[in-house]
Coordinates of C-alpha atoms in Angstrom, one line a residue:
M80 CA 64.7 108.8 44.2
S81 CA 66.2 112.1 45.5
R82 CA 65.8 110.7 49.0
N83 CA 68.0 107.7 48.1
I84 CA 70.6 109.9 46.5
Q85 CA 70.6 112.1 49.7
D86 CA 71.1 109.1 51.9
Q87 CA 74.0 107.8 49.8
A88 CA 75.6 111.2 50.0
L89 CA 75.2 111.3 53.8
S90 CA 76.4 107.7 54.3
P91 CA 80.2 108.5 54.2
L92 CA 79.6 111.1 56.9
A93 CA 77.6 108.7 59.0
S94 CA 80.4 106.1 58.6
D95 CA 83.0 108.6 59.7
L96 CA 80.9 109.5 62.8
K97 CA 80.7 105.8 63.7
C98 CA 84.5 105.5 63.4
N99 CA 85.2 108.5 65.5
D100 CA 82.5 108.6 68.2
Y101 CA 84.5 106.9 70.9
D102 CA 88.1 107.4 69.8
I103 CA 88.9 110.0 72.5
F104 CA 87.4 108.0 75.3
L105 CA 89.2 104.9 74.3
V106 CA 92.5 106.6 73.8
V107 CA 92.3 108.6 77.1
S108 CA 91.4 105.6 79.2
S109 CA 94.1 103.4 77.6
V110 CA 96.8 106.0 78.0
L111 CA 95.9 106.7 81.6
F112 CA 96.1 103.0 82.5
V113 CA 99.5 102.7 80.7
L114 CA 100.7 105.7 82.6
Y115 CA 99.5 104.1 85.9
L116 CA 101.3 100.9 85.1
A117 CA 104.5 102.8 84.2
V118 CA 104.4 104.9 87.4
H119 CA 104.1 101.8 89.6
A120 CA 106.3 99.5 87.4
K121 CA 109.6 99.9 89.4
K122 CA 107.9 99.3 92.7
N123 CA 105.8 96.3 91.4
L124 CA 108.8 94.7 89.7
N125 CA 110.8 94.9 93.0
R126 CA 108.0 93.1 94.8
L127 CA 107.7 90.5 92.1
C128 CA 111.4 89.8 92.3
R129 CA 111.2 89.3 96.1
G130 CA 109.9 85.8 95.9
A131 CA 106.8 86.0 93.7
S132 CA 106.0 82.9 91.6
Y133 CA 107.0 82.7 88.0
I134 CA 103.3 82.5 87.1
L135 CA 102.5 85.9 88.7
I136 CA 105.5 87.4 86.9
S137 CA 104.3 85.9 83.6
Y138 CA 100.7 87.2 84.3
Y139 CA 102.1 90.7 85.0
A140 CA 104.1 90.6 81.8
L141 CA 101.1 89.4 79.9
L142 CA 99.0 92.2 81.3
W143 CA 101.6 94.7 80.0
L144 CA 101.6 93.1 76.5
V145 CA 97.8 93.1 76.2
T146 CA 97.7 96.7 77.6
L147 CA 100.0 97.9 74.9
L148 CA 98.1 96.0 72.2
N149 CA 94.8 97.6 73.5
L150 CA 96.5 101.0 73.4
A151 CA 97.4 100.5 69.8
W152 CA 93.9 99.2 69.1
S153 CA 92.4 102.3 70.6
F154 CA 94.7 104.7 68.7
L155 CA 94.0 102.9 65.3
Q156 CA 90.2 102.8 65.4
S157 CA 90.0 104.6 62.1
W158 CA 91.5 101.6 60.4
K159 CA 88.2 99.8 60.5
C160 CA 86.8 102.4 58.1
S161 CA 89.6 102.1 55.6
P162 CA 89.5 99.3 53.1
E163 CA 93.3 99.5 52.6
K164 CA 93.8 98.8 56.3
E165 CA 91.2 96.1 56.6
V166 CA 93.7 93.2 56.9
A167 CA 95.9 95.1 59.4
W168 CA 92.9 96.0 61.5
N169 CA 91.7 92.4 61.6
I170 CA 95.1 91.2 62.7
L171 CA 95.5 93.8 65.4
S172 CA 91.9 93.2 66.6
L173 CA 92.6 89.4 66.6
F174 CA 95.7 89.6 68.7
T175 CA 94.2 92.1 71.1
A176 CA 91.0 90.0 71.6
S177 CA 93.1 86.9 72.1
G178 CA 95.3 88.5 74.7
M179 CA 92.4 89.7 76.7
L180 CA 90.7 86.3 76.4
C181 CA 93.9 84.7 77.7
L182 CA 93.9 87.0 80.8
E183 CA 90.2 86.1 81.4
I184 CA 90.8 82.3 81.1
N185 CA 93.8 82.3 83.4
L186 CA 92.1 84.3 86.0
M187 CA 89.0 82.0 85.9
T188 CA 91.3 79.0 86.2
F189 CA 92.9 80.6 89.3
L190 CA 89.5 81.1 90.9
L191 CA 88.8 77.3 90.7
K192 CA 91.9 76.3 92.6
D193 CA 91.9 75.2 96.2
N194 CA 93.5 78.3 97.8
Y195 CA 95.5 81.4 97.1
M196 CA 99.1 80.2 97.3
N197 CA 98.5 76.8 95.9
G198 CA 96.4 78.4 93.2
M199 CA 99.2 80.7 92.2
E200 CA 101.6 77.8 91.7
A201 CA 99.0 75.5 90.1
L202 CA 98.3 78.2 87.6
A203 CA 101.5 77.3 85.9
H204 CA 99.9 74.0 84.7
T205 CA 96.9 75.8 83.3
F206 CA 98.9 78.1 81.0
L207 CA 99.1 75.2 78.6
L208 CA 95.4 74.6 78.8
S209 CA 94.5 78.3 78.4
G210 CA 97.0 78.5 75.5
I211 CA 95.3 75.7 73.7
I212 CA 91.8 77.3 74.2
V213 CA 93.0 80.7 73.0
F214 CA 94.8 79.2 70.0
V215 CA 91.7 77.3 68.9
D216 CA 89.6 80.4 69.4
T217 CA 92.0 82.5 67.5
L218 CA 92.3 80.0 64.7
L219 CA 88.6 79.7 64.3
K220 CA 88.2 83.5 64.2
A221 CA 91.1 83.8 61.6
I222 CA 89.5 81.2 59.4
H223 CA 86.2 83.0 59.4
I224 CA 87.8 86.4 58.9
F225 CA 90.4 85.6 56.2
G226 CA 88.9 82.5 54.8
F227 CA 85.2 83.3 54.6
G228 CA 85.3 87.1 54.8
V229 CA 83.2 87.4 58.0
P230 CA 83.7 90.9 59.4
L231 CA 84.0 89.9 63.1
F232 CA 85.8 93.1 64.2
N233 CA 84.1 95.6 61.9
S234 CA 80.8 97.0 63.2
I235 CA 80.4 99.2 60.2
V236 CA 80.2 96.7 57.4
G237 CA 79.1 93.6 59.4
S238 CA 76.0 95.0 61.2
T239 CA 73.6 92.5 59.3
N240 CA 76.0 89.6 58.9
I241 CA 74.2 86.5 60.4
I242 CA 77.3 84.3 60.6
K243 CA 79.2 87.0 62.5
W244 CA 76.5 87.3 65.2
C245 CA 76.1 83.6 65.5
L246 CA 79.8 83.2 66.2
W247 CA 79.7 86.0 68.8
V248 CA 76.6 84.5 70.4
V249 CA 78.4 81.2 70.8
H250 CA 81.6 83.0 72.1
K251 CA 79.7 85.1 74.7
L252 CA 77.5 82.1 75.7
L253 CA 80.6 80.1 76.6
L254 CA 82.0 82.9 78.7
A255 CA 78.7 83.5 80.4
A256 CA 78.5 79.8 81.2
A257 CA 82.0 79.8 82.6
Y258 CA 81.4 82.7 84.9
G259 CA 78.0 81.3 85.9
F260 CA 79.6 78.0 86.8
I261 CA 82.0 79.8 89.2
L262 CA 79.1 81.6 90.8
F263 CA 77.2 78.4 91.2
V264 CA 80.2 76.8 92.9
H265 CA 80.6 79.8 95.2
F266 CA 77.0 79.5 96.4
S267 CA 77.0 75.7 96.6
K268 CA 78.2 73.3 99.2
W269 CA 81.6 73.2 97.4
R270 CA 82.3 76.8 98.1
E271 CA 85.2 75.9 100.5
K272 CA 87.1 74.7 97.4
L273 CA 87.4 78.3 96.2
P274 CA 89.7 80.9 97.7
P275 CA 88.1 83.1 100.3
R276 CA 88.5 86.4 98.5
P277 CA 85.3 88.4 98.1
A278 CA 86.8 90.7 95.5
F279 CA 87.2 87.8 93.1
Y280 CA 83.5 86.9 93.3
N281 CA 82.5 90.5 92.8
Y282 CA 84.7 90.3 89.7
V283 CA 83.0 87.1 88.5
A284 CA 79.5 88.5 89.2
I285 CA 80.2 91.7 87.2
M286 CA 81.8 89.7 84.3
F287 CA 78.8 87.3 84.3
I288 CA 76.4 90.2 84.0
F289 CA 78.5 91.8 81.3
S290 CA 78.6 88.5 79.4
V291 CA 74.9 88.1 79.6
I292 CA 74.3 91.7 78.4
T293 CA 76.7 91.2 75.5
L294 CA 75.1 87.9 74.6
F295 CA 71.7 89.7 74.6
A296 CA 73.1 92.4 72.4
C297 CA 74.5 89.8 69.9
G298 CA 71.2 88.1 69.8
L299 CA 69.4 91.3 69.0
A300 CA 71.9 92.3 66.4
G301 CA 71.6 88.8 64.8
I302 CA 67.9 89.4 64.2
G303 CA 68.5 92.8 62.7
A304 CA 67.7 95.0 65.6
D305 CA 69.5 98.4 65.6
L306 CA 69.5 98.3 69.4
G307 CA 71.6 95.2 69.4
N308 CA 74.3 96.9 67.3
W309 CA 74.4 99.9 69.5
L310 CA 74.4 97.9 72.7
Y311 CA 77.2 95.6 71.4
A312 CA 79.3 98.6 70.4
F313 CA 78.8 100.2 73.8
A314 CA 79.7 96.9 75.5
M315 CA 82.9 96.7 73.5
L316 CA 83.7 100.3 74.4
C317 CA 83.4 99.5 78.1
Y318 CA 85.3 96.3 77.7
H319 CA 88.4 97.8 76.0
S320 CA 88.3 100.9 78.2
L321 CA 87.7 99.4 81.7
Y322 CA 88.4 95.6 81.7
L323 CA 92.2 95.8 82.1
P324 CA 92.1 98.3 85.0
F325 CA 89.3 96.3 86.6
L326 CA 91.4 93.1 86.3
Y327 CA 94.4 94.8 87.8
V328 CA 92.5 96.1 90.8
T329 CA 90.9 92.8 91.4
F330 CA 93.9 90.5 91.1
L331 CA 97.4 92.1 90.9
A332 CA 96.8 95.2 93.0
D333 CA 95.6 93.0 95.8
F334 CA 98.8 90.9 95.6
F335 CA 101.0 94.0 95.7
Q336 CA 99.1 95.4 98.7
E337 CA 99.6 92.1 100.5
E338 CA 103.3 92.1 99.8
E339 CA 103.5 95.7 101.2
F340 CA 101.5 94.7 104.3
L341 CA 103.8 91.7 104.9
L342 CA 106.9 93.8 104.5
D343 CA 105.5 96.4 106.9
S344 CA 104.7 93.7 109.4
A345 CA 108.2 92.3 109.1
Y346 CA 109.7 95.7 109.7
Y347 CA 107.4 96.2 112.7
S348 CA 108.4 92.8 114.2
E349 CA 112.1 93.6 113.8
M350 CA 111.7 97.0 115.5
K351 CA 109.6 95.4 118.3
D352 CA 112.3 92.8 118.9
A353 CA 114.9 95.5 119.0
G354 CA 113.0 97.3 121.8
F355 CA 111.8 100.4 119.9
F356 CA 108.3 100.2 121.4
D357 CA 109.2 99.3 125.0
A358 CA 108.7 102.9 126.0
D359 CA 105.1 102.8 125.0
W360 CA 104.4 100.3 127.8
E361 CA 106.0 102.3 130.5

Protein backbone atom coordinates (compact mmCIF):
# COMPACT_ATOMS: atom_id res chain seq x y z
CA MET A 1 0.00 0.00 0.00
CA SER A 2 2.74 2.44 0.95
CA ARG A 3 4.58 1.45 -2.23
CA ASN A 4 1.58 2.50 -4.37
CA ILE A 5 1.28 5.80 -2.52
CA GLN A 6 4.97 6.46 -3.09
CA ASP A 7 4.65 5.68 -6.82
CA GLN A 8 1.68 8.04 -7.12
CA ALA A 9 3.66 10.76 -5.37
CA LEU A 10 6.58 10.28 -7.75
CA SER A 11 4.45 10.09 -10.91
CA PRO A 12 4.12 13.88 -11.41
CA LEU A 13 7.91 14.17 -11.18
CA ALA A 14 8.34 11.38 -13.70
CA SER A 15 5.86 13.08 -16.00
CA ASP A 16 7.75 16.37 -15.76
CA LEU A 17 10.99 14.59 -16.60
CA LYS A 18 9.40 13.04 -19.67
CA CYS A 19 8.21 16.47 -20.75
CA ASN A 20 11.56 18.17 -20.31
CA ASP A 21 14.11 15.51 -21.26
CA TYR A 22 14.70 16.68 -24.83
CA ASP A 23 13.45 20.28 -24.80
CA ILE A 24 16.94 21.79 -24.96
CA PHE A 25 18.14 19.59 -27.82
CA LEU A 26 14.99 20.18 -29.85
CA VAL A 27 15.04 23.92 -29.31
CA VAL A 28 18.75 24.31 -30.03
CA SER A 29 18.63 22.26 -33.24
CA SER A 30 15.49 24.09 -34.45
CA VAL A 31 16.91 27.53 -33.66
CA LEU A 32 20.21 26.75 -35.39
CA PHE A 33 18.44 25.67 -38.57
CA VAL A 34 16.22 28.78 -38.58
CA LEU A 35 19.34 30.93 -38.16
CA TYR A 36 21.02 29.06 -41.01
CA LEU A 37 18.06 29.67 -43.32
CA ALA A 38 17.92 33.31 -42.28
CA VAL A 39 21.64 33.89 -42.94
CA HIS A 40 21.35 32.42 -46.44
CA ALA A 41 17.87 33.77 -47.19
CA LYS A 42 18.88 36.82 -49.22
CA LYS A 43 21.36 34.89 -51.37
CA ASN A 44 18.93 32.02 -51.90
CA LEU A 45 16.03 34.32 -52.78
CA ASN A 46 18.18 36.10 -55.36
CA ARG A 47 18.99 32.77 -56.98
CA LEU A 48 15.36 31.67 -56.90
CA CYS A 49 14.36 34.88 -58.66
CA ARG A 50 16.92 34.30 -61.41
CA GLY A 51 14.78 31.86 -63.34
CA ALA A 52 13.88 29.16 -60.81
CA SER A 53 10.56 27.40 -61.34
CA TYR A 54 7.53 28.43 -59.33
CA ILE A 55 7.53 24.95 -57.85
CA LEU A 56 10.99 25.31 -56.37
CA ILE A 57 10.02 28.71 -55.00
CA SER A 58 6.89 27.17 -53.47
CA TYR A 59 8.93 24.31 -52.01
CA TYR A 60 11.38 26.76 -50.43
CA ALA A 61 8.48 28.77 -48.96
CA LEU A 62 6.89 25.57 -47.65
CA LEU A 63 10.19 24.61 -46.02
CA TRP A 64 10.26 27.98 -44.24
CA LEU A 65 6.67 27.57 -43.03
CA VAL A 66 7.24 24.03 -41.72
CA THR A 67 10.53 25.08 -40.11
CA LEU A 68 8.78 27.84 -38.15
CA LEU A 69 6.01 25.44 -37.14
CA ASN A 70 8.61 22.93 -35.99
CA LEU A 71 10.38 25.67 -34.03
CA ALA A 72 7.12 26.52 -32.24
CA TRP A 73 6.48 22.80 -31.65
CA SER A 74 9.94 22.47 -30.09
CA PHE A 75 9.52 25.50 -27.83
CA LEU A 76 6.06 24.42 -26.63
CA GLN A 77 6.83 20.80 -25.67
CA SER A 78 5.55 21.40 -22.15
CA TRP A 79 2.00 21.80 -23.53
CA LYS A 80 1.69 18.03 -23.86
CA CYS A 81 1.85 17.77 -20.05
CA SER A 82 -0.80 20.44 -19.43
CA PRO A 83 -4.48 19.38 -19.66
CA GLU A 84 -5.44 23.02 -20.31
CA LYS A 85 -3.19 23.10 -23.40
CA GLU A 86 -4.19 19.71 -24.78
CA VAL A 87 -6.29 21.05 -27.66
CA ALA A 88 -3.69 23.66 -28.61
CA TRP A 89 -0.91 21.04 -28.49
CA ASN A 90 -2.86 18.66 -30.71
CA ILE A 91 -3.57 21.40 -33.25
CA LEU A 92 0.06 22.53 -33.35
CA SER A 93 1.29 18.94 -33.63
CA LEU A 94 -1.24 18.20 -36.36
CA PHE A 95 -0.18 21.14 -38.52
CA THR A 96 3.53 20.48 -37.95
CA ALA A 97 3.22 16.79 -38.82
CA SER A 98 1.11 17.58 -41.90
CA GLY A 99 3.63 20.12 -43.15
CA MET A 100 6.53 17.71 -42.78
CA LEU A 101 4.54 14.95 -44.48
CA CYS A 102 3.79 17.31 -47.38
CA LEU A 103 7.51 17.95 -47.83
CA GLU A 104 8.19 14.21 -47.81
CA ILE A 105 5.50 13.40 -50.37
CA ASN A 106 6.50 16.16 -52.77
CA LEU A 107 10.15 15.12 -52.66
CA MET A 108 9.27 11.45 -53.22
CA THR A 109 7.12 12.46 -56.19
CA PHE A 110 10.01 14.45 -57.61
CA LEU A 111 12.28 11.39 -57.35
CA LEU A 112 9.92 9.38 -59.56
CA LYS A 113 10.07 11.86 -62.45
CA ASP A 114 12.07 11.34 -65.62
CA ASN A 115 14.87 13.82 -65.03
CA TYR A 116 15.89 16.78 -62.94
CA MET A 117 14.57 19.73 -64.96
CA ASN A 118 11.40 18.06 -66.21
CA GLY A 119 10.83 16.70 -62.71
CA MET A 120 10.98 20.20 -61.28
CA GLU A 121 8.33 21.44 -63.67
CA ALA A 122 6.20 18.32 -63.42
CA LEU A 123 6.19 18.69 -59.64
CA ALA A 124 3.62 21.46 -60.12
CA HIS A 125 1.04 18.88 -61.15
CA THR A 126 1.79 16.74 -58.10
CA PHE A 127 1.06 19.49 -55.57
CA LEU A 128 -2.64 18.77 -56.01
CA LEU A 129 -2.09 15.05 -55.44
CA SER A 130 0.13 15.62 -52.41
CA GLY A 131 -2.37 18.14 -51.06
CA ILE A 132 -5.16 15.58 -51.29
CA ILE A 133 -3.07 12.92 -49.54
CA VAL A 134 -2.04 15.28 -46.76
CA PHE A 135 -5.62 16.55 -46.37
CA VAL A 136 -7.00 13.01 -46.02
CA ASP A 137 -4.22 12.08 -43.59
CA THR A 138 -4.82 15.21 -41.50
CA LEU A 139 -8.59 14.71 -41.53
CA LEU A 140 -8.30 11.11 -40.32
CA LYS A 141 -5.91 12.14 -37.56
CA ALA A 142 -8.18 15.02 -36.50
CA ILE A 143 -11.22 12.72 -36.35
CA HIS A 144 -9.40 10.26 -34.12
CA ILE A 145 -7.92 12.98 -31.89
CA PHE A 146 -10.92 15.27 -31.44
CA GLY A 147 -13.70 12.80 -32.21
CA PHE A 148 -12.55 9.64 -30.46
CA GLY A 149 -10.03 11.08 -28.00
CA VAL A 150 -7.04 9.11 -29.30
CA PRO A 151 -3.81 10.76 -27.96
CA LEU A 152 -1.81 10.50 -31.17
CA PHE A 153 0.65 13.25 -30.23
CA ASN A 154 0.89 12.69 -26.50
CA SER A 155 3.42 10.06 -25.49
CA ILE A 156 2.67 10.64 -21.79
CA VAL A 157 -0.98 9.58 -21.65
CA GLY A 158 -1.18 7.38 -24.73
CA SER A 159 1.62 4.90 -24.11
CA THR A 160 -0.79 1.94 -23.88
CA ASN A 161 -3.48 3.10 -26.33
CA ILE A 162 -3.91 0.28 -28.87
CA ILE A 163 -5.80 2.39 -31.43
CA LYS A 164 -3.06 5.02 -31.36
CA TRP A 165 -0.32 2.53 -32.15
CA CYS A 166 -2.37 0.76 -34.81
CA LEU A 167 -2.84 4.08 -36.61
CA TRP A 168 0.87 4.87 -36.40
CA VAL A 169 1.75 1.37 -37.62
CA VAL A 170 -0.38 1.90 -40.75
CA HIS A 171 1.06 5.39 -41.26
CA LYS A 172 4.69 4.28 -40.96
CA LEU A 173 4.05 1.17 -43.04
CA LEU A 174 2.80 3.28 -45.96
CA LEU A 175 5.85 5.55 -45.75
CA ALA A 176 8.23 2.58 -45.58
CA ALA A 177 6.48 1.03 -48.60
CA ALA A 178 6.82 4.27 -50.59
CA TYR A 179 10.54 4.60 -49.85
CA GLY A 180 11.03 0.90 -50.46
CA PHE A 181 9.35 1.20 -53.87
CA ILE A 182 11.73 4.00 -54.91
CA LEU A 183 14.69 1.87 -53.85
CA PHE A 184 13.27 -1.06 -55.80
CA VAL A 185 12.97 1.06 -58.94
CA HIS A 186 16.49 2.40 -58.44
CA PHE A 187 17.98 -1.11 -58.38
CA SER A 188 15.76 -2.48 -61.15
CA LYS A 189 15.90 -2.29 -64.95
CA TRP A 190 13.76 0.88 -64.76
CA ARG A 191 16.43 2.86 -62.92
CA GLU A 192 17.03 5.07 -65.98
CA LYS A 193 13.58 6.54 -65.36
CA LEU A 194 14.92 8.19 -62.20
CA PRO A 195 17.20 11.24 -62.02
CA PRO A 196 20.93 10.35 -61.77
CA ARG A 197 21.50 11.97 -58.40
CA PRO A 198 23.16 9.70 -55.80
CA ALA A 199 22.35 12.10 -52.94
CA PHE A 200 18.65 11.51 -53.49
CA TYR A 201 19.00 7.74 -53.16
CA ASN A 202 21.10 8.12 -50.05
CA TYR A 203 18.19 10.20 -48.72
CA VAL A 204 15.66 7.51 -49.70
CA ALA A 205 17.76 4.73 -48.16
CA ILE A 206 18.12 6.62 -44.86
CA MET A 207 14.41 7.47 -44.76
CA PHE A 208 13.50 3.85 -45.55
CA ILE A 209 15.64 2.61 -42.66
CA PHE A 210 14.20 5.28 -40.38
CA SER A 211 10.62 4.35 -41.38
CA VAL A 212 11.30 0.67 -40.70
CA ILE A 213 12.79 1.45 -37.28
CA THR A 214 9.82 3.69 -36.41
CA LEU A 215 7.42 1.01 -37.64
CA PHE A 216 9.18 -1.52 -35.42
CA ALA A 217 8.95 0.88 -32.46
CA CYS A 218 5.21 1.38 -33.01
CA GLY A 219 4.69 -2.36 -33.18
CA LEU A 220 6.54 -2.90 -29.90
CA ALA A 221 4.64 -0.07 -28.21
CA GLY A 222 1.37 -1.54 -29.47
CA ILE A 223 2.01 -4.78 -27.60
CA GLY A 224 2.93 -2.88 -24.45
CA ALA A 225 6.73 -3.03 -24.59
CA ASP A 226 8.45 -0.11 -22.85
CA LEU A 227 11.29 -0.32 -25.37
CA GLY A 228 8.80 0.56 -28.11
CA ASN A 229 7.72 3.76 -26.35
CA TRP A 230 11.32 4.79 -25.75
CA LEU A 231 12.42 3.98 -29.30
CA TYR A 232 9.46 5.85 -30.80
CA ALA A 233 10.13 8.92 -28.64
CA PHE A 234 13.80 8.85 -29.67
CA ALA A 235 12.84 8.49 -33.34
CA MET A 236 10.53 11.50 -33.12
CA LEU A 237 13.29 13.47 -31.43
CA CYS A 238 15.62 12.72 -34.35
CA TYR A 239 12.88 13.42 -36.91
CA HIS A 240 11.94 16.85 -35.57
CA SER A 241 15.56 17.79 -34.93
CA LEU A 242 17.32 16.53 -38.05
CA TYR A 243 14.85 15.88 -40.89
CA LEU A 244 14.43 19.46 -42.14
CA PRO A 245 18.20 20.17 -42.30
CA PHE A 246 18.69 16.76 -43.94
CA LEU A 247 16.05 17.55 -46.56
CA TYR A 248 17.57 20.97 -47.24
CA VAL A 249 21.05 19.54 -47.75
CA THR A 250 19.72 16.78 -50.00
CA PHE A 251 17.46 18.85 -52.21
CA LEU A 252 17.59 22.65 -52.02
CA ALA A 253 21.25 23.13 -51.13
CA ASP A 254 22.19 21.03 -54.16
CA PHE A 255 20.10 23.30 -56.40
CA PHE A 256 21.63 26.49 -54.98
CA GLN A 257 25.15 25.12 -55.43
CA GLU A 258 24.38 24.28 -59.05
CA GLU A 259 23.08 27.77 -59.64
CA GLU A 260 26.29 29.19 -58.17
CA PHE A 261 28.38 26.85 -60.33
CA LEU A 262 26.48 27.84 -63.47
CA LEU A 263 26.87 31.52 -62.62
CA ASP A 264 30.61 31.11 -62.04
CA SER A 265 30.89 29.24 -65.34
CA ALA A 266 29.08 32.07 -67.12
CA TYR A 267 31.45 34.65 -65.61
CA TYR A 268 34.44 32.52 -66.60
CA SER A 269 33.17 32.22 -70.19
CA GLU A 270 32.63 35.97 -70.46
CA MET A 271 36.12 36.70 -69.13
CA LYS A 272 37.65 34.11 -71.45
CA ASP A 273 35.86 35.62 -74.47
CA ALA A 274 37.17 39.03 -73.41
CA GLY A 275 40.74 37.72 -73.48
CA PHE A 276 41.51 37.84 -69.76
CA PHE A 277 43.23 34.43 -69.86
CA ASP A 278 45.18 34.81 -73.09
CA ALA A 279 48.36 35.59 -71.15
CA ASP A 280 48.24 32.17 -69.53
CA TRP A 281 48.90 30.52 -72.87
CA GLU A 282 51.91 32.68 -73.77
